[in-house]
mmCIF file of C-alpha atoms and ligand atoms in Angstrom:
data_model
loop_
_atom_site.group_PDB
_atom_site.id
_atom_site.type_symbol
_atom_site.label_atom_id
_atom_site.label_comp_id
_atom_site.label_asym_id
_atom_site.label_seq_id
_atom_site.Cartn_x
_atom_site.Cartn_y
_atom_site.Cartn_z
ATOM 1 C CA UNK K 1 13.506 19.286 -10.593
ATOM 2 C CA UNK K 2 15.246 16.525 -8.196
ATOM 3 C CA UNK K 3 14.188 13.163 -6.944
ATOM 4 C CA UNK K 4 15.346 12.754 -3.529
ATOM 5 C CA UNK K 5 16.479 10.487 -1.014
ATOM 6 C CA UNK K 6 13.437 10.038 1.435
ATOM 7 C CA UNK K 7 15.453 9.249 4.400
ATOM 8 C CA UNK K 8 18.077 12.356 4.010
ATOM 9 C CA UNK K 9 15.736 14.779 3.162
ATOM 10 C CA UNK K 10 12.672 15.660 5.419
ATOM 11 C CA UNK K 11 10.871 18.135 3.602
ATOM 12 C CA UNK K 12 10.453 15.935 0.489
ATOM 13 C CA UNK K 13 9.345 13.116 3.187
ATOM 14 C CA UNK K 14 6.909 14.898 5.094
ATOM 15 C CA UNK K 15 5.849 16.555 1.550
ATOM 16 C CA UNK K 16 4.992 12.892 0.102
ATOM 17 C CA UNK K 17 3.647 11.880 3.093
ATOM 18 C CA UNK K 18 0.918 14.986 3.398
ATOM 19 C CA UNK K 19 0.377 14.664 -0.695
ATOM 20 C CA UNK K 20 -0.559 11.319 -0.433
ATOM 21 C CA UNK K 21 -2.698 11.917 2.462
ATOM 22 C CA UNK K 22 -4.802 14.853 0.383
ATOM 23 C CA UNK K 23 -4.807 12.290 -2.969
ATOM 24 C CA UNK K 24 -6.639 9.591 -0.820
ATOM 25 C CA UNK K 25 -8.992 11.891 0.352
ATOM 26 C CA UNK K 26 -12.782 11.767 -1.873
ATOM 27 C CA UNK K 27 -13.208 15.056 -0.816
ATOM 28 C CA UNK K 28 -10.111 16.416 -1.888
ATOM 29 C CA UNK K 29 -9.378 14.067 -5.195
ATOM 30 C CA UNK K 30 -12.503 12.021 -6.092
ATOM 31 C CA UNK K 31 -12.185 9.568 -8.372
ATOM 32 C CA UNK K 32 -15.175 10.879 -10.845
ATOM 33 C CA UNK K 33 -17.958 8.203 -10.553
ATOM 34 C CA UNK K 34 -16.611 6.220 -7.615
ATOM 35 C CA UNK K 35 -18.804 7.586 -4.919
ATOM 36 C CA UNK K 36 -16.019 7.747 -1.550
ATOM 37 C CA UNK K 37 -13.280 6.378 -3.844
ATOM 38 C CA UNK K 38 -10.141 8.636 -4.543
ATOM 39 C CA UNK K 39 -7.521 9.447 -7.298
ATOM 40 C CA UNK K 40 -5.211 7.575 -5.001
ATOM 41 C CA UNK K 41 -7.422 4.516 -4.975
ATOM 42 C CA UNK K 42 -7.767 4.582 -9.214
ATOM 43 C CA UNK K 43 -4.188 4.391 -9.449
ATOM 44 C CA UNK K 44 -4.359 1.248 -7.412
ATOM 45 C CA UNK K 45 -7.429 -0.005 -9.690
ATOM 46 C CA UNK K 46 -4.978 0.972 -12.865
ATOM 47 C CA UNK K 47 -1.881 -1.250 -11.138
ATOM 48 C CA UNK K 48 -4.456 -4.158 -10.921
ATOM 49 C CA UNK K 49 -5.683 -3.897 -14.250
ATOM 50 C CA UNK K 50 -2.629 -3.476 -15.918
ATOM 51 C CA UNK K 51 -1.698 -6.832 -14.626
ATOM 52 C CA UNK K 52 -5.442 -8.734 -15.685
ATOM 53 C CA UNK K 53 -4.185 -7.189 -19.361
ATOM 54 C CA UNK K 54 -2.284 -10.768 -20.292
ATOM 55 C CA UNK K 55 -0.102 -9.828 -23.569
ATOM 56 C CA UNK K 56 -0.646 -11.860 -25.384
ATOM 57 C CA UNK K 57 -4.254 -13.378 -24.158
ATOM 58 C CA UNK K 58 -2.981 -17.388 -24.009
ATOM 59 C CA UNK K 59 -0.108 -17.113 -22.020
ATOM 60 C CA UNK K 60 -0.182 -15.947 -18.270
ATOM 61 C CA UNK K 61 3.219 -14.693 -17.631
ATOM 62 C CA UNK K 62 3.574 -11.209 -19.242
ATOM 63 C CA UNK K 63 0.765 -8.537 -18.909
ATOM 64 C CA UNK K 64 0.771 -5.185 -20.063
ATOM 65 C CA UNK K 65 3.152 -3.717 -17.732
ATOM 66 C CA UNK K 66 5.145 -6.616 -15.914
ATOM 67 C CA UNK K 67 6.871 -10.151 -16.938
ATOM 68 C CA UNK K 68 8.087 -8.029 -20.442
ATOM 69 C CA UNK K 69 10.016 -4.800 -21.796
ATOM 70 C CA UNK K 70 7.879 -1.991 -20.779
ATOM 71 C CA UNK K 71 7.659 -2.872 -16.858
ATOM 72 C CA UNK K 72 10.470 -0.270 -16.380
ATOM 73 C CA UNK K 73 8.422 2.462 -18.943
ATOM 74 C CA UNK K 74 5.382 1.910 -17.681
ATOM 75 C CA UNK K 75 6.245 1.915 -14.515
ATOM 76 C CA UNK K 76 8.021 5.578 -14.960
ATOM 77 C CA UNK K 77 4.635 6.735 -16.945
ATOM 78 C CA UNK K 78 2.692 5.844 -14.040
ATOM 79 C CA UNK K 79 4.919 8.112 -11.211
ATOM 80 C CA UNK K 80 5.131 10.487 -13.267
ATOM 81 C CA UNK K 81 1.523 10.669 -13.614
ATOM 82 C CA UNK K 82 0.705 9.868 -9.532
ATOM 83 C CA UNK K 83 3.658 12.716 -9.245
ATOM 84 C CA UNK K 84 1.611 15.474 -10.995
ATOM 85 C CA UNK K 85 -1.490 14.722 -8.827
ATOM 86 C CA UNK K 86 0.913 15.155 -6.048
ATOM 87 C CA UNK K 87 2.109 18.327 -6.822
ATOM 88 C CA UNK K 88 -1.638 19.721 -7.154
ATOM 89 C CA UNK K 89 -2.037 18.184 -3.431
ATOM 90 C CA UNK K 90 0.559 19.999 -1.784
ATOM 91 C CA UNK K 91 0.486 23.204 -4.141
ATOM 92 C CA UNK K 92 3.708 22.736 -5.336
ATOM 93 C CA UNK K 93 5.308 22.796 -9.032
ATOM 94 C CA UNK K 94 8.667 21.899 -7.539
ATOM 95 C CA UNK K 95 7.329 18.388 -5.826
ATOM 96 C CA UNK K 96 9.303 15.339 -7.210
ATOM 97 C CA UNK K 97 8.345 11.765 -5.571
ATOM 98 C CA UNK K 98 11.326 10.678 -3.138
ATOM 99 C CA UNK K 99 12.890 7.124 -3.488
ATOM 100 C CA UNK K 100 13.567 4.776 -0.887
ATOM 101 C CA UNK K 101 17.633 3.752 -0.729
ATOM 102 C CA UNK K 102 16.588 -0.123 0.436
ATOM 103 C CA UNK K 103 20.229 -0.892 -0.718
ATOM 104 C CA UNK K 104 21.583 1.138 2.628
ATOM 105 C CA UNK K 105 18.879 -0.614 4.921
ATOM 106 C CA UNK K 106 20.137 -3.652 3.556
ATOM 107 C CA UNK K 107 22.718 -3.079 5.640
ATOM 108 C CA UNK K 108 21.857 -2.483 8.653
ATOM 109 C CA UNK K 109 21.474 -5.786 10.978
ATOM 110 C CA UNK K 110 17.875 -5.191 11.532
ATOM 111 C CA UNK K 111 16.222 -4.028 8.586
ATOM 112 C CA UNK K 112 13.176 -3.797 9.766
ATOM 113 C CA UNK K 113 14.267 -1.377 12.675
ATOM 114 C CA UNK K 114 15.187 1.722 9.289
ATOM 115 C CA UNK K 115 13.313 4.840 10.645
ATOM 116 C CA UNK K 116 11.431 4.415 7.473
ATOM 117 C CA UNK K 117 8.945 2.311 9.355
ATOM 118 C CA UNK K 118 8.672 4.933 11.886
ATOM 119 C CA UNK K 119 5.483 6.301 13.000
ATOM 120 C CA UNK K 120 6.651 9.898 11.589
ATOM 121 C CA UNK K 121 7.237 8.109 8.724
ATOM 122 C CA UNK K 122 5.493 5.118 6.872
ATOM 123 C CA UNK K 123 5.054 3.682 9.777
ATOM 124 C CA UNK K 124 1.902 5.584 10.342
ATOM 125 C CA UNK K 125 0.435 4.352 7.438
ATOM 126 C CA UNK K 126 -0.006 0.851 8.958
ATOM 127 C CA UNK K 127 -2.342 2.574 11.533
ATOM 128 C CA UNK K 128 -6.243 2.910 11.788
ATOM 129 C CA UNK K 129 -6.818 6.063 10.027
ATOM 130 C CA UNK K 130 -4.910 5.007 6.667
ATOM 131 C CA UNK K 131 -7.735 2.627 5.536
ATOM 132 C CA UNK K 132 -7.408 -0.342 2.138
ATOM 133 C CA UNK K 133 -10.499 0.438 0.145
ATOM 134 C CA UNK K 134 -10.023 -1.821 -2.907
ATOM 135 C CA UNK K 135 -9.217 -5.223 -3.225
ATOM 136 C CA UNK K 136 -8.648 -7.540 -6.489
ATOM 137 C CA UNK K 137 -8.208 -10.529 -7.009
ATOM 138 C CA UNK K 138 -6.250 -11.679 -10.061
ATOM 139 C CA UNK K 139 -7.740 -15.032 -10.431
ATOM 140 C CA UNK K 140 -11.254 -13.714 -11.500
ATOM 141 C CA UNK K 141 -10.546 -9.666 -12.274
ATOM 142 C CA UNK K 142 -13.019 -9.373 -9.289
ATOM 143 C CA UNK K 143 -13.073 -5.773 -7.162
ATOM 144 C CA UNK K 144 -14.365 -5.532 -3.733
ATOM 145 C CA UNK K 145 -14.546 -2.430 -1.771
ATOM 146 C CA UNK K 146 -13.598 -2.986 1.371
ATOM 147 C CA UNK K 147 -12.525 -0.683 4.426
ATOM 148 C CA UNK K 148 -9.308 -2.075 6.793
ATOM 149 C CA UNK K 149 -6.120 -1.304 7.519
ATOM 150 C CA UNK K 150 -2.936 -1.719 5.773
ATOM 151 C CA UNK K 151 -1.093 -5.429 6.272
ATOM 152 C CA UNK K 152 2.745 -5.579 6.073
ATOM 153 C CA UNK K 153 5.291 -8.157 7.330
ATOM 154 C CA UNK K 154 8.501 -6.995 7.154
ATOM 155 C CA UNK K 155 11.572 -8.809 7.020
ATOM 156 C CA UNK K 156 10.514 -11.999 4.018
ATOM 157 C CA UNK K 157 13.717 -12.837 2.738
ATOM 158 C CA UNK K 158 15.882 -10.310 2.220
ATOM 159 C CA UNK K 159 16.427 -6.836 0.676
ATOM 160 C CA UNK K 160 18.909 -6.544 -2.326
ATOM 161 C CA UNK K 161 22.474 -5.031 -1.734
ATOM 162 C CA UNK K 162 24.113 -2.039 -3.456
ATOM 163 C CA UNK K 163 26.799 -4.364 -4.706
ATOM 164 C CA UNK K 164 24.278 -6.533 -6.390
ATOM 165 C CA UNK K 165 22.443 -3.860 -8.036
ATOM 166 C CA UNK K 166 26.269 -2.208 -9.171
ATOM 167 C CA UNK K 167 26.985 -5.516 -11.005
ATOM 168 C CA UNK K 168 23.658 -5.554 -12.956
ATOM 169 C CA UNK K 169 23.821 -2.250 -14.194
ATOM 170 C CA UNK K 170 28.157 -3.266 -15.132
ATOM 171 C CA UNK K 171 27.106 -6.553 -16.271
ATOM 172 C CA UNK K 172 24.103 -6.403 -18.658
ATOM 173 C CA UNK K 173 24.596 -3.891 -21.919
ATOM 174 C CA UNK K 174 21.139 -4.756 -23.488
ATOM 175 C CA UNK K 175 18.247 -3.452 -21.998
ATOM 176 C CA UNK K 176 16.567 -6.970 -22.876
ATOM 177 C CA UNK K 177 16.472 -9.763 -25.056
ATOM 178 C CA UNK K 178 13.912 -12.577 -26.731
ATOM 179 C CA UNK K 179 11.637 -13.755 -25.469
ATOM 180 C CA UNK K 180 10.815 -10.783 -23.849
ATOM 181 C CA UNK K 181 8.692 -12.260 -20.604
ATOM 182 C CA UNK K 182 10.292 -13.840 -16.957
ATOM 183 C CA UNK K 183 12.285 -15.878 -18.525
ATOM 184 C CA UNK K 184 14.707 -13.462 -20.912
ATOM 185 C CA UNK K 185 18.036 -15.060 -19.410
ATOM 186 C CA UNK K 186 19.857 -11.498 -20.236
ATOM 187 C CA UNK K 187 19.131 -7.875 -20.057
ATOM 188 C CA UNK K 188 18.371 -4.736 -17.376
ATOM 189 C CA UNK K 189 14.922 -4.971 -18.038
ATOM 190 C CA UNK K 190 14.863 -8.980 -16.650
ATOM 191 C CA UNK K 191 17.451 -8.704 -14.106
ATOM 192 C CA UNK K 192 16.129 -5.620 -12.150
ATOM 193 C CA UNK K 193 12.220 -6.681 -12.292
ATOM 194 C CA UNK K 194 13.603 -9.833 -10.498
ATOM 195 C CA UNK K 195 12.795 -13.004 -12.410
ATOM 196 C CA UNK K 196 16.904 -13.804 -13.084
ATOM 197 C CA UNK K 197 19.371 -13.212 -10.724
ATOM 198 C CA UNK K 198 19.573 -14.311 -7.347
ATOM 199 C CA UNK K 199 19.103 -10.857 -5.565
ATOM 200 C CA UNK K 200 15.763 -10.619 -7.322
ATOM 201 C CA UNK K 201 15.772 -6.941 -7.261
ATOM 202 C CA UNK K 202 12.235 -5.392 -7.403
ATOM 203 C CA UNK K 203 10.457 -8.164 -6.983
ATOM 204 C CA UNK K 204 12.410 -9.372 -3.343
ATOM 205 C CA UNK K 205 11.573 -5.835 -2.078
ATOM 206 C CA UNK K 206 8.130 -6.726 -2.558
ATOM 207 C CA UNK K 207 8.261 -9.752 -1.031
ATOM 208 C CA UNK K 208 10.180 -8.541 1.979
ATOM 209 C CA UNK K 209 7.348 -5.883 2.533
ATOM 210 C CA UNK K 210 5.057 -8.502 2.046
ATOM 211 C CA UNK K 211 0.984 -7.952 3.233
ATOM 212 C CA UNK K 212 -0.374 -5.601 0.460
ATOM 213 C CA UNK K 213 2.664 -5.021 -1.386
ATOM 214 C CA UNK K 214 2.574 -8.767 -2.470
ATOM 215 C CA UNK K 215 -1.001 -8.468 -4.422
ATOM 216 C CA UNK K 216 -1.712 -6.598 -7.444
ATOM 217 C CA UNK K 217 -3.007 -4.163 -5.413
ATOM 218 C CA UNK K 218 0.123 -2.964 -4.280
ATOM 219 C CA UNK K 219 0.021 0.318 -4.264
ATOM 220 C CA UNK K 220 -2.260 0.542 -1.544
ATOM 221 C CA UNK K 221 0.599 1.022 0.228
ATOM 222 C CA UNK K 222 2.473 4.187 -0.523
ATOM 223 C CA UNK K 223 5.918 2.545 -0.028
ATOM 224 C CA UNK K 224 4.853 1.194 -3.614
ATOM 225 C CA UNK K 225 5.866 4.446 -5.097
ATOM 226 C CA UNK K 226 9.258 4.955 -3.043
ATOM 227 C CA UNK K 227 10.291 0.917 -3.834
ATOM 228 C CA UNK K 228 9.925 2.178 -7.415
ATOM 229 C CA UNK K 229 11.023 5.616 -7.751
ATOM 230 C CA UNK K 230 14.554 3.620 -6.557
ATOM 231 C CA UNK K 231 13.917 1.489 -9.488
ATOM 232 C CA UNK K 232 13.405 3.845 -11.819
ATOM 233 C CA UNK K 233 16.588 5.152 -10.486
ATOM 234 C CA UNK K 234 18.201 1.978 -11.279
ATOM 235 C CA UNK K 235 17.143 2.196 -14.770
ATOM 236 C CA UNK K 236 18.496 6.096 -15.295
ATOM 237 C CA UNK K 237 21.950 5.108 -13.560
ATOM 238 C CA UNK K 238 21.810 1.977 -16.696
ATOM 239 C CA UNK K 239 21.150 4.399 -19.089
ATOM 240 C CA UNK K 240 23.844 7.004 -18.409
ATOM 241 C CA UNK K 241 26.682 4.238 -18.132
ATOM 242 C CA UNK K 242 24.474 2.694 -21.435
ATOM 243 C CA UNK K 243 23.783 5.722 -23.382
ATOM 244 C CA UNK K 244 24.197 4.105 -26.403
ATOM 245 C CA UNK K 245 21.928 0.671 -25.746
ATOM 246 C CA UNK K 246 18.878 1.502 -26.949
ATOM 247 C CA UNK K 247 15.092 0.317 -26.129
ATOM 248 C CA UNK K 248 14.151 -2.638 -27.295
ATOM 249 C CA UNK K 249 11.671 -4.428 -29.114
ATOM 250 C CA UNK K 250 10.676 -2.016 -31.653
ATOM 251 C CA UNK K 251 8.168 -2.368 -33.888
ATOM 252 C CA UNK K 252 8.886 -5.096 -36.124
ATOM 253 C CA UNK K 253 8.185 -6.988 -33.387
ATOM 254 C CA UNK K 254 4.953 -8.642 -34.115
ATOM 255 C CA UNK K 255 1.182 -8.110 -32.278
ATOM 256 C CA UNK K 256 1.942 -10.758 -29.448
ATOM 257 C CA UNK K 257 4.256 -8.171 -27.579
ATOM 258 C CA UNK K 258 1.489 -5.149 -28.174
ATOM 259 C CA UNK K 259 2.005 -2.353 -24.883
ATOM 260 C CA UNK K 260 5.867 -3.562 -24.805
ATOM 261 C CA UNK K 261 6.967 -2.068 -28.822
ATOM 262 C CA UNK K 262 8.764 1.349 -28.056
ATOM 263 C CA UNK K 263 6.225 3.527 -29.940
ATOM 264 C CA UNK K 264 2.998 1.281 -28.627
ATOM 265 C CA UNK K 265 0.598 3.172 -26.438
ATOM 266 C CA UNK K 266 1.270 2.175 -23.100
ATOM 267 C CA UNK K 267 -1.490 0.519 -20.767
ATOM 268 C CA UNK K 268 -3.734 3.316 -19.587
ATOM 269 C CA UNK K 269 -6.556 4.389 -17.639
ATOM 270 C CA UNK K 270 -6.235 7.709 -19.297
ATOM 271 C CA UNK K 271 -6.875 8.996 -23.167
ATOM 272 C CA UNK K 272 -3.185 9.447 -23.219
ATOM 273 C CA UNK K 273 -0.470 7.914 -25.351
ATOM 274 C CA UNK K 274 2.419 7.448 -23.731
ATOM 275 C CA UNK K 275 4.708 5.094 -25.377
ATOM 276 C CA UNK K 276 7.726 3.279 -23.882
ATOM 277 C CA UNK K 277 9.807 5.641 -26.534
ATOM 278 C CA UNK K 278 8.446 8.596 -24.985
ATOM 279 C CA UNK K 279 9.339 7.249 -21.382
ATOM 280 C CA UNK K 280 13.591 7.096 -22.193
ATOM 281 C CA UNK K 281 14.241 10.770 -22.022
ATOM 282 C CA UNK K 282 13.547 11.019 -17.838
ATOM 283 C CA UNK K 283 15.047 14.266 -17.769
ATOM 284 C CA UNK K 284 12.283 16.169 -19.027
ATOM 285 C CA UNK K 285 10.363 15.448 -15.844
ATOM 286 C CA UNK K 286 13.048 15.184 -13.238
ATOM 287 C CA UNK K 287 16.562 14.296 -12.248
ATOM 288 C CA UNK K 288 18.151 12.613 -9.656
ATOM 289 C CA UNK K 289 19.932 13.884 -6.433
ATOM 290 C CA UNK K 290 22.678 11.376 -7.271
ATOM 291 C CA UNK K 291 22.871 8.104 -9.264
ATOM 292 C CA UNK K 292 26.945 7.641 -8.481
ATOM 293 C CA UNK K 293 26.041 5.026 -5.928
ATOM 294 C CA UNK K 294 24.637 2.969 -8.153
ATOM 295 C CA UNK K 295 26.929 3.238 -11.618
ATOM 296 C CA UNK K 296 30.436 3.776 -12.291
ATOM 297 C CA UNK K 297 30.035 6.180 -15.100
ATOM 298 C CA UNK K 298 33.684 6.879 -16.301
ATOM 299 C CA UNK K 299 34.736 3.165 -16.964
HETATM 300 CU CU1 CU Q 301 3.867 -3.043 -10.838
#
């Protein structure tokens, strides 16, 4: 099943758009003992408390699924989980999550003007009837419920190019290196989260966005899962030009990088055990429409 391009393809748009609609709705999906709370809103709750997990505890720059190898895994673990709920919302086994080509709106002279941001399109999620209902805050773990709209400011800085992201994926043949947080100077892992390079590549597209997808509650806003469906994307055009670079740290790594090992449970809100290992293989969940844009893969 194929992960699309949101902008070319309508009926995966307006499919995301409804599913995500159904998945915030408490009478629809409830999240089980969150009276008027959704599944939509615990994978928002999840996000945040993924980031409170600091691996290890006296440090605070990697958590358990950012700042360190397993922000690409975990990242793909939880789509592919918010993807599932989705396809029970619209009834549909075929459903794959669309990505969001910010590379081509990078382009255009007004980024801000992509018919992305349209109100057929997310554009109507900044409205009244999308409503915020949880709130964290980092510095104390704290969770309010609150009920307000959506906050973005488009156009901070500026969106990565498709030449930048090209000479990542050419340019680094490890998918990363010690000492596995921000501040790895080499590596896919480093370069596309954003904390080396100048284009910044997942991190400036949340900065550009800015409002709610600049707190740890970022997925309130469901351009969340489109900005990283395109980096997931990034890291499957890597691994077919880098078939042969594998994962990395295993686990003779010691207990200070626990959730980032390859066969460590990843951070979870769910009995599951996903480990970064089981996250390499994407095709057994879904493909994409094309990942030529983004990789040479004869050279
Ligand atoms: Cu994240």
């Amino acid at each position: 099943m194929i992960r699309r391009n949101f902008l070319t393809d309508a009926a995966a748009a307006r499919m995301y758009i409804e599913g995500v609609k159904r998945l915030k709705d408490p009478a629809q999906f409830p999240w089980p003992g969150r009276d008027d709370l959704s599944m939509y809103d615990m994978f928002v709750f999840w996000h945040h408390q993924s980031m409170m997990m600091m691996t290890p505890p006296d440090q605070n720059d990697r958590n358990a699924a950012h700042s360190g190898p397993a922000f690409l895994p975990w990242h793909r673990y939880f789509l592919i989980t918010l993807e599932g709920f989705l396809r029970q919302a619209v009834n549909n086994t075929n459903f794959r999550i669309p990505y969001w080509d910010w590379a081509a709106d990078a382009e255009l002279d007004e980024p801000a003007t992509s018919p992305i941001w349209s109100n057929q399109n997310l554009g109507q999620f900044a409205r009244a009837d999308w409503r915020v209902r949880l709130e964290m805050s980092l510095r104390t773990g704290d969770l309010q419920i609150v009920d307000r709209s959506l906050d973005r400011a488009l156009g901070g800085g500026r969106l990565p190019t498709r030449n930048e992201v090209r000479a990542v994926i050419r340019d680094q043949t490890a998918y990363d290196a010690p000492p596995f947080n921000s501040f790895s100077s080499s590596g896919v892992r480093n370069y596309v989260e954003g904390w080396v390079g100048s284009e910044a590549i997942h991190n400036s597209v949340h900065i550009w966005i800015g409002g709610d997808m600049s707190l740890s509650s970022s997925p309130n806003d469901p351009v969340f899962f489109l900005h990283h469906c395109n980096v997931d994307r990034i890291w499957a055009a890597w691994q077919e030009r880098n078939a042969g670079s594998a994962y990395v740290p295993d686990m003779s790594a010691p207990d200070t990088l626990q959730f980032h090992r390859i066969d460590d449970p990843l951070y979870s809100v769910f009995e599951d055990t996903v480990t970064p290992g089981d996250m390499v293989d994407y095709k057994r969940y879904y493909e994409y429409d094309t990942i030529s844009d983004l990789a040479d893969l004869q050279t």
